């Protein structure tokens, strides 16, 4: 009996969401009186023994350049073998792009019930019940997993990373690495930008900004705060901003600590992607804009007048002027 | 070329979310049902475009659901599906649903299985991957572009912080999202034609569900917005720094 956590990596570094998954898995291990182990696939440049800080006893590694691209079929087999070898009864993923590709396959392979999009620790007082997001953040479902092995994928930014003192044992896991049936011919990553799904602060603009030429009101503030940028759907549809910035019901769903919305009305389909943010700030000139109902802080005013002053104030706060 | 498109029914995006029976059931009274947007706008429309480019293509639709799904299935047929199969079962367990779909897929020998990226009600993002594993097929998730060249497909999919181009031999399971196609509206001819298209209802095969929904909760209501004067935006920065502690 143990908890096994899949640590997702990109470019040789463990992702922030994977540390959340590690802490979450370690907390479940503690709750159920067992240990937490982790598995990392591909070539890693990080010090893996340091993962012990997140409550992980042992890290299983499969160093193989072929695993630097995630192939769900290949990864599923290796993780299933590792789960069997370690006797894992709970397996944790981050509910990010890779988690969504692998966890469902693993669920079938191990005949293990999956709850995707978990937002809290399971309730193990009577069965095994996991709280997850449903209706695009508008509600939660408490889902019982009724199989012997349980798989949970944790929503990013819903469990805090807490570190202690500890060192993990690092051991190579002897895995059969199959040839991938999917060939990756090209990858195109936006370099130097904070990925939207992992960002703690997101500055977002809507049609109220009138045109792409005014986007410095969004990007200047984002740069100052180390934030990612996002936009409403019409903004991406008209081509003012790239598609990957579109958040909402049909775009990306995010849950940053701060979501700062400028000139966005707050239509229900937009809110579906951002309503899990911890703090929401709305700048809109219309006091009736529905977004104010979902906001924590707001200014009823013209973004073109208000935003430059906000940017100045942040610079002052940061001691830049 | 045979394509199977997975179609699910969800409440309209503006539906009020409330629960009944001691918070164990979605309160469906007065709710308008639609085809899950990812299934309709992206999976189905891209399948229709592939058919328009190749006279030999057929599109089958599959839905796991009760008779109340028939109106949305008819709409999918009106848009351009050729034939529909409804598996007469009501379940929210992804494994149960995926198993039923995989059975249909096995029988029909489809070269392509399209699903949506996720259902906007239960947000599982799981069915596509599960169906692929059940069929032992590759799965390309979160596709934004799909092109066919003979018996292989070139797919652009979203990855964290960017995109990736994949090539894969058919058969393959693909989950579809924005970028794959543009939303279409059924025309009169499609709506009339849909009435005579086959909608086959089959009983589910026996499968044990892995999970069950015990109850639902609504998030606590927000305390209300704290408004700052537009003449004093500096105050907002102070509040975010000192009170909310987010910057
Ligand atoms: C099925 C479905 C799915 C959808 N999915 C999504 C989705 O995923 N994401 C999404 O965003 N939308 C989605 N939509 C669209 C959504 O309904 C709204 O149309 C959209 O979010 C509106 O974008 P907006 O707020 O930028 O623009 P608008 O609605 O045009 O609002 C602009 C706002 O800017 C304000 N404004 C104007 N000038 C200024 C100024 N100078 N200073 C300050 N404020 C100003 C206005 O008061 C207004 O509130 C979906 C719709 C449907 C039907
Ligand atoms: N009951 C169902 N019947 C048919 N297809 C479904 C059903 N539920 C989900 N799907 C398909 O699987 C996709 C992902 O659903 P989910 O994993 O539930 O988020 C959906 O977009 C549909 O294409």
XYZ file of C-alpha atoms and ligand atoms in Angstrom:
644
model
C 0.000 0.000 0.000
C 1.394 3.401 -0.946
C 0.624 6.586 -2.828
C 2.346 7.106 -6.188
C 2.619 10.592 -7.663
C 3.367 11.259 -11.321
C 5.705 14.254 -11.448
C 5.154 16.043 -14.726
C 8.183 17.758 -16.223
C 8.928 20.117 -19.080
C 12.367 20.757 -20.547
C 14.081 18.849 -17.754
C 12.352 20.653 -14.897
C 9.586 19.463 -12.624
C 6.489 21.632 -13.129
C 4.980 23.724 -10.375
C 1.719 21.792 -10.617
C 3.691 18.587 -9.993
C 4.895 19.932 -6.639
C 1.269 20.575 -5.732
C 0.457 16.984 -6.715
C 3.409 15.779 -4.604
C 2.223 17.639 -1.494
C -1.333 16.467 -2.094
C -0.200 12.840 -2.447
C 1.979 13.116 0.635
C -0.989 14.449 2.606
C -3.111 11.475 1.481
C -0.302 9.106 2.499
C -0.239 10.692 5.924
C -4.018 10.561 6.192
C -4.085 6.848 5.299
C -0.977 5.838 7.232
C 1.269 4.985 4.306
C 4.172 6.451 2.325
C 4.284 8.609 -0.781
C 6.539 7.763 -3.711
C 6.926 9.536 -7.030
C 7.765 8.693 -10.617
C 9.527 10.954 -13.128
C 9.949 10.052 -16.788
C 12.492 11.546 -19.181
C 15.738 13.428 -18.611
C 15.638 15.707 -15.580
C 18.112 18.411 -14.609
C 16.639 19.062 -11.162
C 17.967 17.609 -7.919
C 15.425 14.841 -7.386
C 16.517 13.993 -3.837
C 15.198 17.448 -2.901
C 11.673 16.220 -3.735
C 11.866 14.784 -0.207
C 10.958 18.296 0.960
C 7.459 17.735 -0.359
C 6.952 14.600 1.718
C 8.106 12.068 -0.896
C 10.077 9.084 0.383
C 11.337 7.685 -2.891
C 11.549 8.923 -6.474
C 11.524 6.354 -9.291
C 13.162 7.601 -12.462
C 13.235 6.367 -16.030
C 15.950 8.358 -17.793
C 15.327 8.041 -21.484
C 15.320 10.822 -24.064
C 12.414 9.149 -25.845
C 10.313 10.102 -22.810
C 10.923 13.824 -23.124
C 7.804 13.937 -25.291
C 4.738 12.714 -23.505
C 3.087 9.832 -25.354
C 0.046 8.805 -23.361
C 0.171 5.171 -24.460
C 3.857 4.711 -23.625
C 3.614 6.637 -20.350
C 0.543 4.717 -19.232
C 2.322 1.369 -19.531
C 5.348 2.513 -17.555
C 3.294 4.146 -14.807
C 1.049 1.078 -14.578
C 4.116 -1.147 -14.155
C 5.550 1.183 -11.524
C 2.227 1.269 -9.680
C 2.144 -2.512 -9.599
C 5.804 -2.777 -8.559
C 5.363 -0.280 -5.708
C 1.986 -1.654 -4.650
C 0.388 1.760 -5.086
C -3.271 1.972 -4.157
C -3.633 5.710 -4.794
C -2.107 7.393 -7.856
C -1.959 11.161 -8.229
C -1.690 13.324 -11.357
C -1.934 17.016 -11.914
C -5.073 17.692 -13.959
C -3.069 19.498 -16.661
C -2.708 18.665 -20.356
C -0.527 15.625 -19.706
C -2.572 14.391 -16.764
C -5.693 14.557 -18.928
C -3.996 12.428 -21.578
C -2.524 9.759 -19.272
C -4.806 9.352 -16.222
C -7.881 8.089 -18.158
C -5.793 5.432 -19.930
C -4.250 4.347 -16.662
C -7.709 4.124 -15.113
C -8.731 1.546 -17.717
C -5.438 -0.328 -17.563
C -5.456 -0.713 -13.779
C -9.241 -0.966 -13.447
C -8.906 1.968 -11.079
C -11.606 4.600 -10.658
C -10.547 8.107 -11.669
C -11.683 11.457 -10.338
C -10.329 14.265 -12.503
C -10.254 17.870 -11.373
C -10.060 17.224 -7.620
C -9.927 20.340 -5.443
C -9.516 18.934 -1.916
C -8.170 15.975 0.013
C -10.367 12.869 -0.107
C -12.752 12.124 2.718
C -11.722 8.649 3.873
C -13.955 8.493 6.948
C -16.523 6.351 5.152
C -15.269 5.035 1.814
C -13.142 7.232 -0.406
C -14.854 10.418 -1.542
C -13.157 13.100 -3.617
C -14.449 16.646 -4.143
C -14.117 17.804 -7.728
C -15.166 20.741 -9.852
C -18.227 20.300 -12.028
C -20.326 22.629 -14.206
C -17.188 24.563 -15.158
C -16.432 25.770 -11.644
C -20.057 26.585 -10.810
C -20.409 23.605 -8.425
C -18.617 20.690 -6.797
C -19.417 16.984 -6.854
C -18.360 14.597 -4.109
C -17.455 11.427 -5.976
C -16.977 8.025 -4.371
C -14.282 5.832 -5.902
C -15.324 2.222 -5.463
C -12.307 0.360 -6.858
C -9.319 -1.000 -4.936
C -6.888 1.311 -6.720
C -7.820 4.982 -6.921
C -6.586 7.652 -9.322
C -7.001 11.351 -8.629
C -5.955 14.216 -10.857
C -5.631 17.429 -8.911
C -6.646 20.759 -10.387
C -3.664 23.130 -10.612
C -3.609 25.900 -7.991
C -6.008 24.159 -5.629
C -3.604 22.670 -3.090
C -0.851 24.647 -1.350
C 2.765 23.648 -1.609
C 4.298 23.265 1.854
C 7.877 22.129 2.287
C 9.592 20.450 5.231
C 13.048 19.007 5.681
C 13.598 15.731 3.910
C 15.543 13.891 1.250
C 14.063 11.361 -1.120
C 15.796 8.198 -2.200
C 16.292 8.307 -5.970
C 16.214 4.977 -7.795
C 16.128 4.001 -11.454
C 13.001 2.069 -12.394
C 13.649 -0.652 -14.969
C 10.926 0.046 -17.502
C 10.115 -1.278 -20.933
C 9.890 1.819 -23.095
C 7.711 1.029 -26.104
C 8.065 2.870 -29.392
C 5.472 5.658 -29.585
C 2.783 5.286 -32.235
C 2.374 9.049 -32.355
C 5.338 10.861 -33.907
C 5.961 14.434 -32.828
C 7.181 16.344 -35.876
C 7.241 19.825 -34.409
C 6.783 21.659 -31.138
C 6.152 25.310 -30.846
C 6.345 26.786 -27.382
C 5.901 30.395 -26.518
C 9.230 31.124 -24.885
C 9.758 33.546 -22.056
C 6.078 33.826 -21.204
C 4.490 32.500 -18.044
C 2.225 29.580 -19.121
C -1.341 30.624 -18.459
C -2.362 27.362 -16.779
C 0.407 27.667 -14.182
C 0.366 31.424 -13.577
C -0.372 32.805 -10.122
C -1.375 36.180 -11.516
C -3.288 36.638 -14.761
C -4.024 40.003 -16.395
C -6.815 39.731 -18.932
C -8.385 42.065 -21.467
C -11.738 42.132 -23.243
C -13.426 43.930 -26.101
C -13.581 47.047 -23.923
C -9.928 47.677 -24.795
C -11.074 48.553 -28.344
C -8.123 47.080 -30.276
C -4.791 45.235 -30.149
C -2.885 48.521 -30.233
C -4.060 49.206 -26.671
C -2.814 45.910 -25.223
C 0.157 47.515 -23.483
C -2.360 48.323 -20.733
C -2.518 44.559 -20.155
C 1.037 43.491 -21.023
C 2.816 46.293 -19.114
C 1.036 45.377 -15.906
C 1.653 41.664 -16.574
C 5.377 42.252 -17.031
C 5.589 44.235 -13.804
C 3.839 41.500 -11.837
C 5.397 38.472 -13.558
C 1.904 37.578 -14.696
C 0.491 35.683 -17.647
C -1.908 37.399 -20.055
C -5.358 36.198 -21.073
C -8.359 37.485 -23.011
C -12.068 36.955 -23.609
C -13.255 34.823 -26.499
C -14.257 37.578 -28.940
C -10.806 39.124 -28.512
C -9.162 35.869 -29.657
C -11.784 35.332 -32.358
C -11.201 38.769 -33.930
C -7.482 38.023 -33.797
C -6.435 40.794 -31.402
C -4.725 38.162 -29.254
C -3.523 34.571 -29.853
C -6.018 31.742 -29.327
C -4.131 30.149 -26.467
C -4.945 33.224 -24.334
C -8.700 32.660 -24.551
C -10.200 31.714 -21.191
C -13.738 30.592 -20.404
C -16.223 27.864 -21.093
C -14.734 27.066 -24.498
C -11.208 28.200 -23.726
C -8.859 27.447 -20.877
C -10.131 27.188 -17.293
C -7.737 28.773 -14.826
C -7.571 29.344 -11.065
C -4.837 31.882 -10.333
C -4.434 33.752 -7.041
C -5.267 36.978 -8.854
C -7.375 37.406 -11.995
C -7.367 41.007 -13.169
C -10.053 41.665 -15.803
C -9.960 44.847 -17.877
C -12.878 45.769 -20.167
C -14.499 42.344 -19.913
C -18.266 42.198 -19.330
C -18.199 38.956 -17.315
C -20.591 36.854 -19.394
C -21.440 33.543 -17.743
C -19.343 31.639 -20.302
C -16.332 33.814 -19.488
C -16.832 33.351 -15.749
C -16.907 29.568 -16.228
C -13.184 29.686 -16.952
C -12.091 32.087 -14.223
C -14.523 31.817 -11.317
C -12.147 29.582 -9.368
C -9.587 32.404 -9.106
C -8.906 33.326 -5.490
C -9.117 37.092 -5.971
C -10.877 38.759 -8.888
C -10.395 42.422 -9.827
C -12.648 44.051 -12.409
C -12.051 47.311 -14.253
C -15.125 48.227 -16.287
C -16.796 51.529 -17.138
C -20.280 50.055 -16.837
C -21.429 49.719 -13.197
C -23.996 47.134 -14.387
C -21.373 44.815 -15.901
C -22.145 41.310 -14.571
C -18.471 40.769 -13.732
C -18.778 43.012 -10.643
C -21.037 40.377 -9.044
C -18.215 37.838 -9.202
C -15.452 40.283 -8.244
C -13.639 40.914 -4.962
C -12.362 44.366 -5.928
C -13.422 46.686 -8.682
C -13.204 50.115 -10.205
C -16.098 51.516 -12.190
C -14.153 53.616 -14.635
C -12.539 54.036 -18.026
C -9.662 51.574 -18.434
C -7.763 54.084 -20.551
C -7.657 56.509 -17.627
C -7.431 54.066 -14.743
C -4.879 51.544 -16.010
C -1.919 53.926 -16.539
C -2.380 55.112 -12.942
C -2.493 51.536 -11.669
C 0.664 50.686 -13.584
C 2.381 53.745 -12.044
C 1.246 52.741 -8.560
C 2.576 49.199 -8.999
C 5.914 50.615 -10.167
C 6.025 52.743 -7.031
C 5.133 49.780 -4.842
C 7.953 47.784 -6.445
C 10.338 50.685 -5.855
C 10.928 51.064 -9.588
C 10.221 54.793 -9.581
C -13.479 5.870 -44.223
C -15.699 5.584 -41.150
C -15.799 8.193 -38.411
C -17.453 7.786 -35.034
C -18.341 11.031 -33.253
C -19.201 10.918 -29.539
C -22.090 13.237 -28.768
C -23.173 14.153 -25.258
C -25.976 16.281 -23.895
C -25.294 19.154 -21.490
C -27.306 21.989 -19.977
C -27.192 25.237 -21.958
C -24.161 27.334 -20.953
C -26.399 29.896 -19.247
C -28.442 27.334 -17.260
C -28.882 27.951 -13.565
C -26.939 25.337 -11.624
C -28.987 23.953 -8.712
C -29.469 20.564 -7.104
C -32.440 18.506 -5.941
C -33.141 15.418 -3.821
C -30.946 16.439 -0.927
C -28.210 17.697 -3.247
C -27.786 14.346 -4.950
C -29.204 15.281 -8.374
C -28.877 18.131 -10.839
C -32.144 20.099 -10.820
C -33.086 19.692 -14.462
C -36.464 21.468 -14.296
C -36.749 24.105 -16.985
C -33.203 23.499 -18.207
C -32.553 23.823 -21.920
C -30.363 20.973 -23.207
C -27.771 21.382 -25.917
C -25.122 19.267 -27.623
C -21.933 19.651 -25.598
C -20.267 22.566 -27.476
C -16.941 20.744 -28.044
C -18.756 17.769 -29.539
C -20.891 19.893 -31.816
C -18.714 22.790 -32.906
C -15.432 20.959 -33.214
C -15.708 17.143 -33.310
C -18.863 16.879 -35.406
C -18.210 19.797 -37.753
C -14.650 18.622 -38.499
C -16.024 15.141 -39.245
C -18.560 16.720 -41.625
C -15.792 18.676 -43.353
C -13.790 15.465 -43.823
C -16.866 13.852 -45.332
C -17.436 16.813 -47.658
C -13.879 16.354 -48.932
C -14.299 12.606 -49.515
C -17.510 11.076 -50.877
C -16.666 7.685 -49.317
C -16.779 8.878 -45.724
C -19.619 7.982 -43.354
C -20.241 9.598 -39.988
C -21.826 7.667 -37.151
C -22.829 9.295 -33.899
C -22.845 7.589 -30.541
C -24.518 8.782 -27.345
C -24.799 7.052 -23.999
C -28.039 8.391 -22.562
C -31.785 8.001 -22.193
C -34.547 8.984 -24.613
C -34.296 12.636 -23.526
C -31.093 12.746 -25.617
C -33.014 12.149 -28.863
C -33.641 15.852 -29.667
C -29.946 16.705 -29.513
C -29.086 13.571 -31.511
C -31.572 14.677 -34.181
C -29.862 18.058 -34.261
C -26.485 16.365 -34.754
C -27.995 14.336 -37.589
C -29.400 17.556 -39.063
C -25.937 19.075 -39.024
C -24.561 16.156 -41.014
C -24.261 12.855 -39.145
C -25.423 9.874 -41.231
C -26.606 7.496 -38.545
C -26.850 7.522 -34.774
C -26.580 4.895 -32.085
C -27.946 5.627 -28.639
C -26.992 3.325 -25.830
C -29.927 3.418 -23.509
C -28.267 4.076 -20.140
C -27.933 6.913 -17.688
C -24.524 7.151 -16.074
C -22.007 9.724 -14.945
C -19.209 7.201 -14.525
C -16.582 7.807 -17.211
C -15.477 4.165 -17.321
C -19.046 2.941 -17.788
C -19.692 5.424 -20.607
C -16.315 4.765 -22.279
C -16.894 0.997 -22.171
C -20.231 1.348 -23.952
C -18.685 3.614 -26.589
C -15.723 1.257 -27.052
C -18.110 -1.649 -27.717
C -19.819 0.319 -30.485
C -16.454 1.420 -31.856
C -15.128 -2.155 -31.971
C -18.152 -3.403 -33.812
C -18.101 -0.614 -36.370
C -14.352 -0.694 -37.170
C -13.970 3.057 -37.313
C -10.729 4.622 -38.543
C -11.417 7.737 -36.531
C -13.119 8.305 -33.202
C -13.716 11.953 -32.327
C -14.730 13.182 -28.880
C -15.026 16.674 -27.473
C -12.341 18.049 -25.157
C -14.626 17.683 -22.152
C -18.254 17.754 -21.154
C -19.102 21.196 -19.778
C -21.221 19.703 -16.977
C -19.153 16.897 -15.461
C -15.776 18.118 -16.774
C -14.165 14.694 -16.909
C -11.825 15.094 -19.923
C -11.594 11.339 -19.628
C -13.804 9.520 -22.113
C -11.461 9.874 -25.125
C -8.424 8.487 -23.308
C -10.452 5.658 -21.818
C -11.966 4.664 -25.165
C -8.484 4.691 -26.719
C -7.086 2.446 -23.987
C -10.054 0.072 -24.272
C -9.405 -0.170 -28.031
C -5.609 -0.170 -27.608
C -5.378 2.775 -29.991
C -3.287 5.948 -29.846
C -5.046 8.983 -28.415
C -4.300 12.552 -29.372
C -5.908 14.928 -26.916
C -6.863 18.588 -27.238
C -6.503 18.735 -31.009
C -6.826 22.144 -32.647
C -6.212 21.011 -36.275
C -6.723 17.731 -38.040
C -5.699 16.826 -41.589
C -5.739 13.475 -43.363
C -3.141 12.246 -45.802
C -4.049 8.759 -46.969
C -4.057 6.492 -43.949
C -2.231 8.842 -41.645
C -3.321 11.968 -39.846
C -1.448 15.146 -39.038
C -2.775 16.680 -35.867
C -1.870 19.882 -34.089
C -2.620 19.682 -30.399
C -2.296 22.075 -27.527
C 0.419 21.374 -24.986
C 1.362 23.407 -21.946
C 2.624 26.771 -23.156
C 2.323 26.021 -26.850
C 1.458 23.442 -29.483
C 2.791 20.264 -30.980
C 2.389 18.689 -34.422
C 1.851 14.929 -34.418
C 1.568 12.347 -37.141
C -0.146 9.061 -36.513
C -1.379 6.092 -38.514
C -5.125 5.463 -38.398
C -7.012 4.260 -36.433
C -6.843 6.923 -33.741
C -8.982 8.543 -31.063
C -8.887 12.346 -31.018
C -10.354 14.819 -28.546
C -11.327 18.035 -30.269
C -11.343 21.657 -29.193
C -11.408 25.175 -30.568
C -9.579 25.604 -33.853
C -10.706 22.285 -35.381
C -13.668 23.814 -37.182
C -16.204 26.623 -37.077
C -19.648 26.309 -35.563
C -22.421 25.627 -38.079
C -26.181 26.058 -37.943
C -28.387 23.265 -39.346
C -30.315 24.267 -42.461
C -33.897 23.354 -43.360
C -32.832 20.547 -45.691
C -30.674 19.055 -42.946
C -33.480 19.264 -40.396
C -35.987 17.606 -42.757
C -33.468 14.935 -43.777
C -32.573 14.145 -40.167
C -36.084 12.844 -39.519
C -35.538 9.839 -41.762
C -31.961 9.099 -40.744
C -31.529 5.981 -38.587
C -31.339 6.447 -34.826
C -30.691 3.016 -33.404
C -31.323 2.422 -29.711
C -29.397 -0.417 -28.088
C -29.332 -1.660 -24.528
C -26.056 -1.252 -22.606
C -23.726 -4.141 -21.923
C -23.137 -5.015 -18.273
C -20.256 -2.936 -16.922
C -19.442 -2.132 -13.292
C -19.025 1.575 -12.682
C -15.800 2.626 -10.938
C -17.217 5.782 -9.357
C -20.510 7.236 -8.143
C -21.525 10.801 -7.337
C -22.441 10.952 -3.641
C -23.576 14.583 -3.533
C -23.147 18.064 -4.951
C -22.257 21.382 -3.288
C -22.446 24.953 -4.473
C -19.475 27.214 -3.772
C -19.975 29.732 -0.930
C -21.350 33.042 -2.153
C -18.837 35.845 -2.681
C -18.777 38.490 0.041
C -19.469 41.198 -2.524
C -17.246 43.533 -4.455
C -15.225 46.237 -2.742
C -15.347 49.227 -5.063
C -12.480 51.695 -5.272
C -12.945 55.213 -6.657
C -11.656 55.715 -10.227
C -9.957 58.881 -8.938
C -7.840 56.839 -6.588
C -6.638 53.683 -8.383
C -3.525 53.675 -6.155
C -5.850 52.496 -3.401
C -6.608 49.332 -5.403
C -2.900 48.523 -5.605
C -2.578 49.056 -1.852
C -5.517 46.716 -1.138
C -4.147 43.986 -3.404
C -0.772 44.275 -1.721
C -1.767 44.679 1.920
C -5.237 43.162 2.259
C -5.565 40.417 -0.386
C -1.763 39.900 -0.385
C -1.786 38.758 -3.979
C 0.791 41.183 -5.441
C -21.641 28.521 -25.877
C -20.831 29.776 -25.651
C -19.525 29.658 -25.198
C -18.763 30.800 -24.949
N -17.493 30.657 -24.448
C -16.800 31.762 -24.082
C -15.515 31.667 -23.486
O -14.967 30.567 -23.328
N -14.873 32.797 -23.093
C -15.413 34.038 -23.265
O -14.768 35.026 -22.872
N -16.604 34.162 -23.871
C -17.311 33.069 -24.285
N -18.522 33.228 -24.890
C -18.949 34.595 -25.257
C -19.548 35.368 -24.095
O -20.933 35.075 -24.037
C -19.357 36.896 -24.274
O -19.905 37.271 -25.518
C -17.904 37.350 -24.222
O -17.266 36.836 -23.072
C -17.839 38.870 -24.195
O -16.517 39.327 -24.279
P -16.093 40.750 -23.708
O -16.518 40.848 -22.299
O -14.647 40.939 -24.005
O -16.875 41.758 -24.655
P -18.190 42.612 -24.405
O -19.320 41.786 -23.984
O -18.324 43.462 -25.616
O -17.837 43.523 -23.161
C -16.909 44.568 -23.169
C -16.940 45.204 -21.810
O -15.971 46.244 -21.757
C -16.540 47.367 -21.084
N -15.856 48.577 -21.597
C -16.011 49.186 -22.796
N -15.188 50.241 -22.892
C -14.483 50.297 -21.725
C -13.510 51.192 -21.221
N -13.036 52.211 -21.932
N -13.024 50.965 -19.970
C -13.489 49.923 -19.208
N -14.431 49.057 -19.659
C -14.919 49.258 -20.898
C -18.016 47.329 -21.414
O -18.749 47.985 -20.398
C -18.292 45.825 -21.442
O -18.691 45.341 -20.169
C -19.297 32.094 -25.185
C -20.606 32.199 -25.684
C -21.365 31.059 -25.910
C -22.769 31.234 -26.408
N -22.757 10.074 -22.356
C -21.931 10.254 -23.408
N -22.246 9.747 -24.621
C -21.430 9.910 -25.687
N -20.283 10.586 -25.635
C -19.910 11.120 -24.464
C -20.709 10.987 -23.284
N -20.099 11.635 -22.277
C -18.963 12.159 -22.797
N -18.845 11.858 -24.113
C -17.774 12.260 -25.049
O -16.537 12.363 -24.341
C -16.070 13.710 -24.347
C -15.364 14.009 -23.042
O -16.257 13.846 -21.964
P -15.794 13.832 -20.451
O -14.649 12.883 -20.356
O -17.001 13.365 -19.718
O -15.420 15.254 -20.117
C -17.294 14.546 -24.644
O -16.922 15.788 -25.223
C -18.059 13.651 -25.606
O -17.525 13.732 -26.911
